[in-house]
Tab-separated table of C-alpha atoms in Angstrom:
chain	number	residue	atom	x	y	z
A	9	UNK	CA	-2.477	22.499	-10.775
A	10	UNK	CA	-2.986	21.693	-14.448
A	11	UNK	CA	-5.516	19.032	-15.378
A	12	UNK	CA	-4.484	15.798	-17.024
A	13	UNK	CA	-5.376	17.039	-20.519
A	14	UNK	CA	-2.950	19.938	-20.087
A	15	UNK	CA	-0.205	17.669	-18.762
A	16	UNK	CA	-0.702	14.881	-21.285
A	17	UNK	CA	2.296	15.197	-23.607
A	18	UNK	CA	1.978	11.663	-24.985
A	19	UNK	CA	-1.593	11.680	-26.309
A	20	UNK	CA	-2.759	9.032	-23.863
A	21	UNK	CA	-6.014	10.654	-22.713
A	22	UNK	CA	-9.303	11.213	-24.545
A	23	UNK	CA	-10.603	14.754	-24.902
A	24	UNK	CA	-13.893	13.675	-26.480
A	25	UNK	CA	-14.972	11.520	-23.506
A	26	UNK	CA	-13.056	13.198	-20.687
A	27	UNK	CA	-14.262	12.480	-17.166
A	28	UNK	CA	-12.810	12.927	-13.692
A	29	UNK	CA	-14.065	11.352	-10.476
A	30	UNK	CA	-12.880	11.841	-6.917
A	31	UNK	CA	-12.194	8.786	-4.804
A	32	UNK	CA	-13.218	8.071	-1.244
A	33	UNK	CA	-11.510	10.120	1.455
A	34	UNK	CA	-9.665	7.059	2.736
A	35	UNK	CA	-8.894	3.529	1.651
A	36	UNK	CA	-6.083	1.250	0.476
A	37	UNK	CA	-5.554	3.306	-2.704
A	38	UNK	CA	-5.984	6.765	-1.147
A	39	UNK	CA	-3.730	9.383	-2.707
A	40	UNK	CA	-3.250	7.473	-5.963
A	41	UNK	CA	-4.404	8.550	-9.420
A	42	UNK	CA	-5.531	6.335	-12.264
A	43	UNK	CA	-6.703	6.424	-15.877
A	44	UNK	CA	-9.510	4.333	-17.333
A	45	UNK	CA	-9.575	2.782	-20.791
A	46	UNK	CA	-12.403	4.323	-22.808
A	47	UNK	CA	-14.446	1.140	-22.827
A	48	UNK	CA	-15.543	1.431	-19.181
A	49	UNK	CA	-18.761	3.317	-18.511
A	50	UNK	CA	-18.765	6.478	-16.411
A	51	UNK	CA	-22.198	7.648	-15.289
A	52	UNK	CA	-23.518	10.547	-17.352
A	53	UNK	CA	-20.779	10.248	-20.002
A	54	UNK	CA	-20.556	8.495	-23.331
A	55	UNK	CA	-18.134	5.634	-23.803
A	56	UNK	CA	-16.146	6.007	-27.017
A	57	UNK	CA	-14.793	2.476	-27.622
A	58	UNK	CA	-12.108	4.001	-29.847
A	59	UNK	CA	-14.634	4.801	-32.580
A	60	UNK	CA	-16.243	8.145	-33.522
A	61	UNK	CA	-19.164	6.229	-35.024
A	62	UNK	CA	-19.689	4.271	-31.821
A	63	UNK	CA	-19.627	7.521	-29.868
A	64	UNK	CA	-22.221	9.074	-32.187
A	65	UNK	CA	-24.628	6.131	-32.028
A	66	UNK	CA	-24.678	5.388	-28.289
A	67	UNK	CA	-26.162	7.210	-25.319
A	68	UNK	CA	-24.442	8.310	-22.146
A	69	UNK	CA	-23.950	5.647	-19.487
A	70	UNK	CA	-26.503	5.385	-16.710
A	71	UNK	CA	-24.032	3.916	-14.197
A	72	UNK	CA	-20.304	3.663	-13.593
A	73	UNK	CA	-18.693	0.296	-14.316
A	74	UNK	CA	-18.279	-1.684	-11.064
A	75	UNK	CA	-14.548	-2.191	-11.652
A	76	UNK	CA	-14.032	1.578	-11.777
A	77	UNK	CA	-16.266	2.102	-8.765
A	78	UNK	CA	-14.235	-0.345	-6.685
A	79	UNK	CA	-11.102	1.685	-7.326
A	80	UNK	CA	-12.883	4.920	-6.423
A	81	UNK	CA	-14.285	3.367	-3.254
A	82	UNK	CA	-10.739	2.338	-2.330
A	83	UNK	CA	-9.659	5.986	-2.400
A	84	UNK	CA	-8.047	6.314	-5.831
A	85	UNK	CA	-8.859	9.344	-7.982
A	86	UNK	CA	-9.782	8.906	-11.642
A	87	UNK	CA	-8.196	11.676	-13.711
A	88	UNK	CA	-9.390	10.777	-17.212
A	89	UNK	CA	-10.230	8.203	-19.853
A	90	UNK	CA	-7.498	6.730	-22.018
A	91	UNK	CA	-7.357	5.931	-25.711
A	92	UNK	CA	-7.991	2.453	-27.056
A	93	UNK	CA	-7.612	0.809	-30.420
A	94	UNK	CA	-10.857	0.927	-32.365
A	95	UNK	CA	-13.408	-1.505	-30.859
A	96	UNK	CA	-10.354	-2.920	-28.985
A	97	UNK	CA	-9.783	-5.134	-32.038
A	98	UNK	CA	-6.009	-4.646	-32.376
A	99	UNK	CA	-2.770	-5.134	-30.452
A	100	UNK	CA	-0.947	-2.247	-32.114
A	101	UNK	CA	-2.032	0.930	-30.330
A	102	UNK	CA	-2.561	2.917	-33.523
A	103	UNK	CA	-6.014	4.463	-33.897
A	104	UNK	CA	-6.783	5.943	-37.326
A	105	UNK	CA	-9.183	8.481	-35.786
A	106	UNK	CA	-7.467	9.550	-32.574
A	107	UNK	CA	-3.790	8.897	-33.212
A	108	UNK	CA	-1.119	6.810	-31.521
A	109	UNK	CA	-0.070	7.465	-27.914
A	110	UNK	CA	3.668	7.977	-27.491
A	111	UNK	CA	5.666	5.120	-26.022
A	112	UNK	CA	8.056	7.158	-23.846
A	113	UNK	CA	10.431	4.235	-23.395
A	114	UNK	CA	10.736	3.773	-27.171
A	115	UNK	CA	9.347	6.948	-28.834
A	116	UNK	CA	9.781	5.698	-32.390
A	117	UNK	CA	7.874	2.515	-31.698
A	118	UNK	CA	4.222	1.651	-31.117
A	119	UNK	CA	2.884	1.434	-27.551
A	120	UNK	CA	0.878	-1.701	-28.241
A	121	UNK	CA	-2.851	-2.060	-27.808
A	122	UNK	CA	-5.589	-2.170	-27.422
A	123	UNK	CA	-5.044	-0.590	-23.991
A	124	UNK	CA	-2.621	1.845	-25.594
A	125	UNK	CA	-3.495	5.007	-23.697
A	126	UNK	CA	-3.504	3.308	-20.311
A	127	UNK	CA	-0.045	1.831	-20.863
A	128	UNK	CA	1.347	5.067	-22.307
A	129	UNK	CA	-0.037	7.097	-19.396
A	130	UNK	CA	1.552	4.823	-16.810
A	131	UNK	CA	4.876	4.682	-18.658
A	132	UNK	CA	4.933	8.499	-18.818
A	133	UNK	CA	4.139	8.733	-15.073
A	134	UNK	CA	0.968	10.712	-15.768
A	135	UNK	CA	-0.903	8.397	-13.374
A	136	UNK	CA	0.065	5.877	-10.736
A	137	UNK	CA	-1.838	3.064	-12.399
A	138	UNK	CA	-4.406	2.560	-15.152
A	139	UNK	CA	-7.268	0.243	-15.967
A	140	UNK	CA	-7.275	-1.641	-19.261
A	141	UNK	CA	-8.718	-4.833	-20.705
A	142	UNK	CA	-7.268	-7.942	-22.300
A	143	UNK	CA	-8.976	-10.248	-24.802
A	144	UNK	CA	-5.977	-11.575	-26.693
A	145	UNK	CA	-3.098	-9.625	-25.180
A	146	UNK	CA	-4.416	-6.063	-24.854
A	147	UNK	CA	-2.833	-5.549	-21.426
A	148	UNK	CA	0.108	-7.886	-21.833
A	149	UNK	CA	1.276	-6.504	-25.195
A	150	UNK	CA	1.336	-2.775	-24.307
A	151	UNK	CA	2.911	-3.534	-20.925
A	152	UNK	CA	5.699	-5.364	-22.727
A	153	UNK	CA	6.169	-2.736	-25.433
A	154	UNK	CA	6.118	0.172	-22.953
A	155	UNK	CA	8.431	-1.459	-20.423
A	156	UNK	CA	5.980	-1.496	-17.503
A	157	UNK	CA	4.048	-4.126	-15.570
A	158	UNK	CA	0.649	-5.384	-16.661
A	159	UNK	CA	-1.753	-7.856	-15.097
A	160	UNK	CA	-4.450	-9.916	-16.804
A	161	UNK	CA	-6.154	-12.022	-14.140
A	162	UNK	CA	-8.172	-15.182	-14.618
A	163	UNK	CA	-11.114	-14.726	-16.968
A	164	UNK	CA	-14.247	-13.837	-15.022
A	165	UNK	CA	-12.524	-12.799	-11.783
A	166	UNK	CA	-13.459	-9.129	-12.291
A	167	UNK	CA	-17.017	-8.190	-13.214
A	168	UNK	CA	-17.238	-6.666	-16.696
A	169	UNK	CA	-20.645	-5.024	-16.329
A	170	UNK	CA	-20.563	-1.574	-17.884
A	171	UNK	CA	-17.663	-2.476	-20.180
A	172	UNK	CA	-17.843	-2.557	-23.997
A	173	UNK	CA	-17.307	-6.203	-24.998
A	174	UNK	CA	-15.204	-7.547	-27.836
A	175	UNK	CA	-15.361	-11.330	-27.381
A	176	UNK	CA	-16.987	-12.143	-24.061
A	177	UNK	CA	-15.512	-15.592	-23.502
A	178	UNK	CA	-12.010	-14.078	-23.690
A	179	UNK	CA	-12.507	-10.521	-22.359
A	180	UNK	CA	-10.887	-9.731	-19.013
A	181	UNK	CA	-10.190	-6.572	-17.058
A	182	UNK	CA	-6.549	-5.737	-16.393
A	183	UNK	CA	-4.314	-2.997	-15.074
A	184	UNK	CA	-0.884	-1.395	-15.387
A	185	UNK	CA	1.661	0.045	-12.965
A	186	UNK	CA	5.345	0.901	-12.978
A	187	UNK	CA	6.182	-1.425	-10.081
A	188	UNK	CA	5.028	-4.863	-9.006
A	189	UNK	CA	4.092	-3.750	-5.493
A	190	UNK	CA	1.414	-1.441	-6.886
A	191	UNK	CA	0.190	-4.164	-9.254
A	192	UNK	CA	-0.453	-6.294	-6.164
A	193	UNK	CA	-1.982	-3.401	-4.221
A	194	UNK	CA	-4.504	-2.671	-6.975
A	195	UNK	CA	-5.143	-6.386	-7.374
A	196	UNK	CA	-6.153	-6.734	-3.746
A	197	UNK	CA	-8.874	-4.157	-4.398
A	198	UNK	CA	-10.099	-5.558	-7.716
A	199	UNK	CA	-9.768	-9.243	-6.853
A	200	UNK	CA	-10.309	-9.225	-3.099
A	201	UNK	CA	-8.469	-11.212	-0.451
A	202	UNK	CA	-10.849	-14.156	-0.354
A	203	UNK	CA	-8.521	-16.592	-2.121
A	204	UNK	CA	-5.221	-17.877	-0.690
A	205	UNK	CA	-2.114	-16.823	-2.593
A	206	UNK	CA	-0.770	-19.778	-4.612
A	207	UNK	CA	2.690	-20.988	-3.665
A	208	UNK	CA	4.744	-21.798	-6.778
A	209	UNK	CA	6.880	-24.894	-6.432
A	210	UNK	CA	8.670	-25.084	-9.773
A	211	UNK	CA	8.658	-23.493	-13.199
A	212	UNK	CA	8.265	-24.655	-16.750
A	213	UNK	CA	10.079	-23.138	-19.719
A	214	UNK	CA	7.827	-23.115	-22.799
A	215	UNK	CA	10.325	-24.216	-25.436
A	216	UNK	CA	7.928	-23.923	-28.374
A	217	UNK	CA	7.016	-20.358	-27.373
A	218	UNK	CA	10.641	-19.306	-26.986
A	219	UNK	CA	11.390	-20.851	-30.391
A	220	UNK	CA	9.033	-18.268	-31.941
A	221	UNK	CA	10.734	-15.327	-30.207
A	222	UNK	CA	13.365	-13.119	-31.787
A	223	UNK	CA	16.935	-13.113	-30.505
A	224	UNK	CA	16.394	-9.587	-29.147
A	225	UNK	CA	13.346	-10.642	-27.150
A	226	UNK	CA	15.042	-13.755	-25.797
A	227	UNK	CA	18.128	-11.774	-24.770
A	228	UNK	CA	15.977	-9.219	-22.952
A	229	UNK	CA	14.359	-11.975	-20.887
A	230	UNK	CA	17.587	-13.572	-19.660
A	231	UNK	CA	17.893	-11.538	-16.409
A	232	UNK	CA	14.321	-12.438	-15.445
A	233	UNK	CA	14.955	-16.113	-16.173
A	234	UNK	CA	18.052	-15.934	-13.996
A	235	UNK	CA	16.053	-14.518	-11.093
A	236	UNK	CA	13.458	-17.276	-11.478
A	237	UNK	CA	16.205	-19.883	-11.361
A	238	UNK	CA	17.515	-18.359	-8.138
A	239	UNK	CA	14.022	-18.524	-6.613
A	240	UNK	CA	12.685	-21.852	-7.879
A	241	UNK	CA	15.673	-23.751	-9.218
A	242	UNK	CA	16.328	-24.833	-12.787
A	243	UNK	CA	13.307	-24.925	-15.103
A	244	UNK	CA	11.688	-27.967	-16.618
A	245	UNK	CA	11.612	-27.496	-20.414
A	246	UNK	CA	8.210	-28.327	-21.899
A	247	UNK	CA	6.454	-28.264	-25.246
A	248	UNK	CA	3.151	-26.524	-24.598
A	249	UNK	CA	1.319	-27.392	-27.816
A	250	UNK	CA	2.107	-30.700	-29.481
A	251	UNK	CA	0.190	-29.611	-32.588
A	252	UNK	CA	2.006	-26.279	-32.626
A	253	UNK	CA	1.184	-22.886	-31.133
A	254	UNK	CA	0.086	-21.489	-34.533
A	255	UNK	CA	-2.764	-24.021	-34.449
A	256	UNK	CA	-3.767	-22.797	-30.981
A	257	UNK	CA	-3.728	-19.249	-32.292
A	258	UNK	CA	-6.072	-20.191	-35.124
A	259	UNK	CA	-8.512	-21.686	-32.613
A	260	UNK	CA	-8.482	-18.422	-30.669
A	261	UNK	CA	-8.798	-16.301	-33.810
A	262	UNK	CA	-11.796	-18.287	-35.048
A	263	UNK	CA	-13.693	-18.179	-31.763
A	264	UNK	CA	-12.855	-14.533	-31.187
A	265	UNK	CA	-13.994	-13.587	-34.688
A	266	UNK	CA	-17.290	-15.430	-34.269
A	267	UNK	CA	-17.953	-13.661	-30.974
A	268	UNK	CA	-16.998	-10.257	-32.371
A	269	UNK	CA	-19.496	-10.613	-35.199
A	270	UNK	CA	-22.224	-12.010	-32.942
A	271	UNK	CA	-21.736	-9.036	-30.621
A	272	UNK	CA	-21.249	-6.214	-33.111
A	273	UNK	CA	-22.322	-7.474	-36.528
A	274	UNK	CA	-25.753	-5.854	-36.383
A	275	UNK	CA	-24.239	-2.476	-35.457
A	276	UNK	CA	-21.576	-2.735	-38.170
A	277	UNK	CA	-24.168	-3.681	-40.797
A	278	UNK	CA	-26.561	-0.919	-39.775
A	279	UNK	CA	-24.131	1.944	-39.111
A	280	UNK	CA	-21.418	1.051	-41.632
A	281	UNK	CA	-18.726	2.641	-39.440
A	282	UNK	CA	-15.592	4.159	-40.890
A	283	UNK	CA	-13.182	1.581	-39.508
A	284	UNK	CA	-9.461	2.181	-39.718
A	285	UNK	CA	-6.858	0.002	-41.469
A	286	UNK	CA	-6.355	-3.369	-39.853
A	287	UNK	CA	-9.542	-3.194	-37.805
A	288	UNK	CA	-11.621	-2.950	-40.989
A	289	UNK	CA	-10.083	-6.131	-42.371
A	290	UNK	CA	-10.459	-8.010	-39.079
A	291	UNK	CA	-14.131	-7.127	-38.776
A	292	UNK	CA	-14.717	-8.119	-42.388
A	293	UNK	CA	-13.002	-11.449	-41.767
A	294	UNK	CA	-15.045	-11.976	-38.576
A	295	UNK	CA	-18.217	-11.673	-40.652
A	296	UNK	CA	-17.162	-14.735	-42.675
A	297	UNK	CA	-16.688	-17.137	-39.744
A	298	UNK	CA	-19.317	-19.891	-39.934
A	299	UNK	CA	-20.837	-22.384	-37.520
A	300	UNK	CA	-18.830	-25.064	-39.295
A	301	UNK	CA	-15.669	-23.167	-38.344
A	302	UNK	CA	-16.747	-22.641	-34.745
A	303	UNK	CA	-17.739	-26.210	-33.813
A	304	UNK	CA	-14.287	-27.814	-34.187
A	305	UNK	CA	-12.620	-24.741	-32.687
A	306	UNK	CA	-14.731	-25.086	-29.533
A	307	UNK	CA	-13.758	-28.732	-29.221
A	308	UNK	CA	-10.100	-27.853	-29.680
A	309	UNK	CA	-10.423	-25.110	-27.069
A	310	UNK	CA	-11.525	-27.716	-24.528
A	311	UNK	CA	-8.442	-29.783	-25.387
A	312	UNK	CA	-6.259	-26.701	-24.919
A	313	UNK	CA	-7.805	-25.978	-21.517
A	314	UNK	CA	-7.147	-29.555	-20.391
A	315	UNK	CA	-3.539	-29.275	-21.526
A	316	UNK	CA	-3.053	-26.048	-19.577
A	317	UNK	CA	-4.605	-27.580	-16.453
A	318	UNK	CA	-2.200	-30.481	-16.810
A	319	UNK	CA	0.830	-28.205	-17.163
A	320	UNK	CA	-0.096	-25.934	-14.277
A	321	UNK	CA	-0.877	-28.636	-11.729
A	322	UNK	CA	1.097	-28.951	-8.490
A	323	UNK	CA	2.119	-25.314	-8.203
A	324	UNK	CA	3.833	-25.016	-11.578
A	325	UNK	CA	4.566	-21.637	-13.175
A	326	UNK	CA	4.641	-21.558	-16.980
A	327	UNK	CA	7.085	-18.998	-18.384
A	328	UNK	CA	6.938	-17.769	-21.976
A	329	UNK	CA	7.656	-14.529	-23.848
A	330	UNK	CA	4.762	-12.078	-23.856
A	331	UNK	CA	5.417	-11.319	-27.525
A	332	UNK	CA	7.794	-12.693	-30.144
A	333	UNK	CA	9.709	-9.426	-30.511
A	334	UNK	CA	10.286	-5.900	-29.309
A	335	UNK	CA	7.873	-3.079	-30.123
A	336	UNK	CA	7.583	-2.527	-33.907
A	337	UNK	CA	8.223	0.875	-35.421
A	338	UNK	CA	5.353	3.338	-35.657
A	339	UNK	CA	3.520	3.373	-39.005
A	340	UNK	CA	4.477	-0.212	-39.823
A	341	UNK	CA	1.825	-1.530	-42.275
A	342	UNK	CA	-0.938	-3.411	-40.409
A	343	UNK	CA	-0.423	-6.516	-42.551
A	344	UNK	CA	3.175	-6.764	-41.313
A	345	UNK	CA	2.116	-6.356	-37.683
A	346	UNK	CA	-0.472	-9.125	-37.972
């Protein structure tokens, strides 16, 4: 049987950091295959982080990331490492150094990122499921663009030891599959069964989020909204952000940028990596974020968290579009995508 690199017709898997690991002989995921975003450490191998300069300036890992090990211990077989946007600092899926994985469900359009290879591999049925990460949408966006399911759990629920960080207070592990049943099956391994499953009682329709969505995106969501109505009754329309969602986004962008520079600024300054379009400008902007920018953003973040707790009390489910539109065309200028 051909290996994954021979069968990979969509450019989802990394050749420069390729690794395969057998899973346990038995377990809840026995017989399944998975790919791993190239930010998770594999013992004895380098982690590429989507950057040739990162690869050249870092040593091989001394241990396998616990999240990967849990999947192996559950019987799943790792077949390879998947491409990521450079430093995971993009939602587009286009890497200037390693190319853009093909979105098989929309070949002329981007797969989304930064977990681009993982989403593309699952969409192309090269693996049963794949591990990614999500800081500001890096599982949710490619799942949406590639027409598959993606899960970003609560921040901190999955240990991120042995994982290249972007912005630690937002980083979360996540995963992809082509059906919801497998999303849950993998989740039981990664999250455990120690918490009772929440029972939703009603759902909220985020009017201000839907107002930002294109007609095409809104139309695509109508069948799902109909199924929710059948399950939970008519929604309660709500305005999520009284000050406007763009203001919430700016809070996130500021705090993320500050954390990116705190984490990687020394390496960027010392190595002067050849960063690709879009990522280069984001990193440069991150270097300009000051303490005076961060202080009010942190305060506003606390207000945002309180608002979300208020909305999601009493078994509520908040429903909003993952993204404002369908997948953009490949080679769209980065400035337009931002």
